[in-house]
């Protein structure tokens, strides 16, 4: 099939490369000329394992990019993969979605046959039908179900494993209200389903599809916060939380994934999506008590880590190494990284901070240009009074002699990853 994708960030680019790889002709439309040029040069505009290879293979053939919305005219369906960031009150900022819907509608006036518009972005229930569709209709002069159709296909990929998550998903959720829209969705995903490891295809309504995405992320974030709360209680009773969480994860009703206790969840999605779901609930007069608590537990973890440091000494004037700056291992993305909160708190307390991360240093330097950055964990530890471990990069598990170069031997581990050994004043957050 011929497909267009508006927005070429983490999701749009992965979607484009993977849909080209399963045999579709794909064009990416983005307002960012640099991204378009990079894609047309056969390179990935973002860092994701496997993405460079797919783009190099298909660019100029089944995959191309442009800033010109007219490219959608030669396609059967358009995905909207635009950012939906948080506003002050937590609700979605739909500026990009609205702008793209209007541009798309204006373009579709020149299209003779029916077109299907698929929301890929994470949006609260009713957005596709009440915000996106009316804008396309107004700008195109067409009506939903006659000229164009809308659908919703939420995305569950994780950063760092985006390509493999997309090509081998647990489930594919297709939300639509018309047979035409379902037929097009079937045509798009059939080659992927055939190639993947037997994913379940969930066919549902548009609002249900929108909600499934939030429910998925809210559940995962809640699971981590519950693990953190249990681990915090374990710590009060000198109980090994790792053993407890590993054991409960053996229960097939609980399952081991996302029980990793520690500094909590960050990234571009969990914080934004839990906030948007809570705001959407409040908008309808429902106070989301559990979601509020899930956020509160998460927000409390960095402060607990600082308390463990303060138990040793006042950080004012001390040199503190922050190991790990990205929001999780395997990515250079620092959005909502817990390390940011640690660095802010350390600077407020008058400490001098040296940060180290295998790949995220340059991104963090933009946010904190005035702290020190080390080229290696060993360099960060040299002369430091304490080390705070913020991200579970594998290389931190292998640190050993490097700790001997610290001025004081305090190691506070926010991810339970450092190998404990004699000679360290080691304490895990949980
Ligand atoms: N990043 C992730 O891991 C996941 C993100 N999502 C959701 O997918 C959506 C997109 O997220 P990302 O890809 O991370 O965003 P992103 O910020 O990486 O990329 C968005 C792209 O849209 C482009 N853009 C903005 N306005 C435009 C317009 N009017 N016309 C054309 N292009 C425009 C930007 O230049 C940018 O390249 C969000 O709703 C997000 O919540 C869902 C699952 C995973
Ligand atoms: O909606 C999204 O954008 C995506 O959000 C998450 O993906 P992502 O944010 O890339 O990364 P995760 O691996 O889920 O990690 C999120 C945060 O939770 C933390 N985490 C994860 C797992 C765990 O056991 N403990 C824990 O603290 C990580 O350190 C990280 O800060 C979801 O896992 C994806 O399914 C979803 O598509």
Short mmCIF file of C-alpha atoms in Angstrom, two decimals, residues 159-365:
data_model
loop_
_atom_site.label_atom_id
_atom_site.label_comp_id
_atom_site.label_asym_id
_atom_site.label_seq_id
_atom_site.Cartn_x
_atom_site.Cartn_y
_atom_site.Cartn_z
CA UNK A 159 12.84 3.84 23.19
CA UNK A 160 16.04 1.87 22.80
CA UNK A 161 14.18 -1.15 21.38
CA UNK A 162 11.80 0.70 19.06
CA UNK A 163 12.44 -1.31 15.90
CA UNK A 164 12.26 -4.75 17.48
CA UNK A 165 9.21 -3.73 19.57
CA UNK A 166 7.45 -2.49 16.43
CA UNK A 167 8.28 -5.48 14.27
CA UNK A 168 7.48 -8.02 16.97
CA UNK A 169 4.67 -6.58 19.11
CA UNK A 170 2.59 -8.42 21.74
CA UNK A 171 -0.52 -6.82 20.32
CA UNK A 172 -1.71 -4.51 17.57
CA UNK A 173 -4.67 -2.33 18.50
CA UNK A 174 -6.86 -1.12 15.65
CA UNK A 175 -9.59 1.37 16.52
CA UNK A 176 -12.11 2.37 13.87
CA UNK A 177 -15.81 2.95 13.31
CA UNK A 178 -16.24 2.07 9.61
CA UNK A 179 -15.55 -1.01 7.48
CA UNK A 180 -13.50 1.11 5.08
CA UNK A 181 -11.17 2.18 7.89
CA UNK A 182 -10.83 -1.41 9.19
CA UNK A 183 -10.11 -2.70 5.67
CA UNK A 184 -7.31 -0.19 5.23
CA UNK A 185 -5.89 -0.96 8.70
CA UNK A 186 -5.99 -4.67 7.88
CA UNK A 187 -4.14 -4.05 4.64
CA UNK A 188 -1.45 -2.05 6.43
CA UNK A 189 -0.84 -4.53 9.23
CA UNK A 190 -1.37 -7.88 7.47
CA UNK A 191 2.27 -8.19 6.29
CA UNK A 192 3.52 -7.24 9.75
CA UNK A 193 1.25 -9.77 11.48
CA UNK A 194 2.44 -12.44 9.08
CA UNK A 195 6.07 -11.72 9.82
CA UNK A 196 5.80 -11.13 13.57
CA UNK A 197 5.57 -13.72 16.31
CA UNK A 198 1.80 -14.16 16.35
CA UNK A 199 0.67 -10.84 17.85
CA UNK A 200 -2.95 -10.52 18.95
CA UNK A 201 -4.84 -8.04 16.80
CA UNK A 202 -7.38 -6.17 18.91
CA UNK A 203 -10.15 -4.56 16.87
CA UNK A 204 -12.07 -1.97 18.78
CA UNK A 205 -13.61 1.49 18.72
CA UNK A 206 -11.57 4.67 18.34
CA UNK A 207 -12.10 5.87 21.92
CA UNK A 208 -11.26 2.43 23.28
CA UNK A 209 -8.04 2.41 21.26
CA UNK A 210 -7.13 5.85 22.61
CA UNK A 211 -7.84 4.68 26.16
CA UNK A 212 -5.98 1.37 25.79
CA UNK A 213 -2.76 3.33 25.24
CA UNK A 214 -3.22 5.33 28.45
CA UNK A 215 -4.36 2.30 30.41
CA UNK A 216 -1.24 0.44 29.27
CA UNK A 217 1.17 3.18 30.34
CA UNK A 218 -0.75 3.95 33.53
CA UNK A 219 -0.64 0.30 34.52
CA UNK A 220 3.11 -0.01 33.90
CA UNK A 221 3.88 3.24 35.76
CA UNK A 222 1.64 2.10 38.63
CA UNK A 223 3.37 -1.26 38.75
CA UNK A 224 6.75 0.42 39.15
CA UNK A 225 5.40 2.82 41.79
CA UNK A 226 3.87 -0.07 43.72
CA UNK A 227 7.20 -1.90 43.52
CA UNK A 228 8.86 1.26 44.84
CA UNK A 229 6.39 1.63 47.69
CA UNK A 230 6.81 -2.02 48.67
CA UNK A 231 10.60 -1.63 48.45
CA UNK A 232 10.50 1.51 50.62
CA UNK A 233 8.57 -0.44 53.28
CA UNK A 234 10.98 -3.37 52.94
CA UNK A 235 13.84 -1.01 53.66
CA UNK A 236 12.24 0.15 56.93
CA UNK A 237 12.15 -3.47 58.09
CA UNK A 238 15.59 -4.40 56.75
CA UNK A 239 13.98 -6.78 54.26
CA UNK A 240 15.72 -7.44 50.93
CA UNK A 241 13.24 -5.90 48.45
CA UNK A 242 14.96 -7.56 45.49
CA UNK A 243 14.17 -10.99 46.87
CA UNK A 244 10.60 -9.98 47.65
CA UNK A 245 9.92 -8.48 44.21
CA UNK A 246 11.60 -11.37 42.41
CA UNK A 247 9.41 -13.78 44.34
CA UNK A 248 6.13 -12.00 43.68
CA UNK A 249 7.10 -11.72 40.00
CA UNK A 250 7.00 -15.52 39.82
CA UNK A 251 3.24 -15.40 40.27
CA UNK A 252 1.89 -15.50 36.71
CA UNK A 253 -0.86 -13.10 37.76
CA UNK A 254 1.79 -10.51 38.71
CA UNK A 255 4.66 -11.23 36.24
CA UNK A 256 8.23 -10.09 36.71
CA UNK A 257 8.48 -7.22 34.21
CA UNK A 258 8.37 -3.63 35.47
CA UNK A 259 8.95 -4.56 39.10
CA UNK A 260 12.38 -2.91 39.01
CA UNK A 261 12.38 -0.74 42.15
CA UNK A 262 14.64 2.27 42.57
CA UNK A 263 14.72 5.89 41.54
CA UNK A 264 11.45 5.66 39.60
CA UNK A 265 10.19 6.26 36.09
CA UNK A 266 11.07 9.11 33.74
CA UNK A 267 11.16 9.54 29.98
CA UNK A 268 9.01 11.33 27.45
CA UNK A 269 5.96 9.17 28.01
CA UNK A 270 5.09 7.80 31.46
CA UNK A 271 5.18 11.21 33.21
CA UNK A 272 3.32 12.94 30.37
CA UNK A 273 0.75 10.19 29.85
CA UNK A 274 -0.09 9.62 33.52
CA UNK A 275 -0.49 13.40 33.89
CA UNK A 276 -2.71 13.61 30.78
CA UNK A 277 -4.92 10.74 31.92
CA UNK A 278 -5.28 12.29 35.38
CA UNK A 279 -6.10 15.68 33.81
CA UNK A 280 -8.65 14.03 31.50
CA UNK A 281 -10.29 12.34 34.51
CA UNK A 282 -10.42 15.63 36.44
CA UNK A 283 -11.89 17.32 33.39
CA UNK A 284 -14.89 15.02 33.78
CA UNK A 285 -15.10 15.56 37.53
CA UNK A 286 -13.41 12.30 38.54
CA UNK A 287 -10.45 12.69 40.91
CA UNK A 288 -7.94 9.93 40.00
CA UNK A 289 -6.83 9.02 43.54
CA UNK A 290 -4.66 6.05 42.62
CA UNK A 291 -2.92 7.84 39.74
CA UNK A 292 -2.20 10.77 42.09
CA UNK A 293 -0.53 8.35 44.50
CA UNK A 294 1.41 6.66 41.67
CA UNK A 295 2.91 10.05 40.76
CA UNK A 296 3.52 10.99 44.40
CA UNK A 297 5.51 7.80 45.07
CA UNK A 298 7.54 8.39 41.91
CA UNK A 299 8.22 12.02 42.80
CA UNK A 300 9.39 11.00 46.27
CA UNK A 301 12.19 8.62 45.24
CA UNK A 302 14.90 11.18 44.28
CA UNK A 303 14.38 12.99 47.63
CA UNK A 304 14.81 9.69 49.50
CA UNK A 305 18.12 9.22 47.71
CA UNK A 306 19.31 12.67 48.81
CA UNK A 307 18.24 11.84 52.39
CA UNK A 308 20.53 8.78 52.34
CA UNK A 309 23.39 11.05 51.27
CA UNK A 310 22.60 13.64 53.95
CA UNK A 311 22.68 10.88 56.56
CA UNK A 312 26.44 10.66 55.75
CA UNK A 313 27.25 14.35 55.36
CA UNK A 314 25.97 17.76 54.32
CA UNK A 315 26.51 17.85 50.53
CA UNK A 316 27.42 21.59 50.59
CA UNK A 317 30.91 22.02 49.15
CA UNK A 318 31.28 18.29 48.45
CA UNK A 319 31.95 16.78 45.00
CA UNK A 320 29.21 14.34 44.03
CA UNK A 321 29.36 12.03 41.01
CA UNK A 322 26.04 11.30 39.30
CA UNK A 323 26.43 8.06 37.34
CA UNK A 324 23.88 7.76 34.52
CA UNK A 325 22.08 10.76 33.02
CA UNK A 326 19.63 9.24 30.49
CA UNK A 327 16.10 8.33 31.64
CA UNK A 328 16.92 4.66 31.17
CA UNK A 329 19.81 2.63 29.74
CA UNK A 330 20.15 2.19 25.98
CA UNK A 331 19.18 5.74 25.03
CA UNK A 332 20.66 9.25 25.00
CA UNK A 333 17.22 10.69 25.84
CA UNK A 334 17.23 12.69 29.10
CA UNK A 335 13.62 13.87 29.03
CA UNK A 336 12.20 13.65 32.61
CA UNK A 337 15.29 11.70 33.62
CA UNK A 338 15.47 11.21 37.39
CA UNK A 339 19.10 12.34 37.15
CA UNK A 340 17.86 15.87 36.42
CA UNK A 341 16.05 15.96 39.77
CA UNK A 342 19.13 14.67 41.58
CA UNK A 343 21.40 17.24 39.94
CA UNK A 344 18.97 20.08 40.74
CA UNK A 345 18.72 19.00 44.38
CA UNK A 346 22.50 18.63 44.70
CA UNK A 347 23.12 22.09 43.21
CA UNK A 348 20.46 23.57 45.53
CA UNK A 349 22.29 21.97 48.44
CA UNK A 350 25.56 23.66 47.39
CA UNK A 351 27.32 20.52 46.11
CA UNK A 352 29.57 20.47 43.06
CA UNK A 353 28.36 17.86 40.57
CA UNK A 354 30.22 15.73 38.05
CA UNK A 355 28.02 13.75 35.66
CA UNK A 356 28.83 10.73 33.57
CA UNK A 357 26.80 8.80 31.00
CA UNK A 358 27.96 6.59 28.14
CA UNK A 359 25.80 8.44 25.57
CA UNK A 360 23.65 11.19 27.13
CA UNK A 361 26.31 13.68 28.27
CA UNK A 362 25.84 16.17 25.44
CA UNK A 363 22.08 16.29 25.96
CA UNK A 364 22.52 16.90 29.69
CA UNK A 365 25.17 19.55 29.01
#
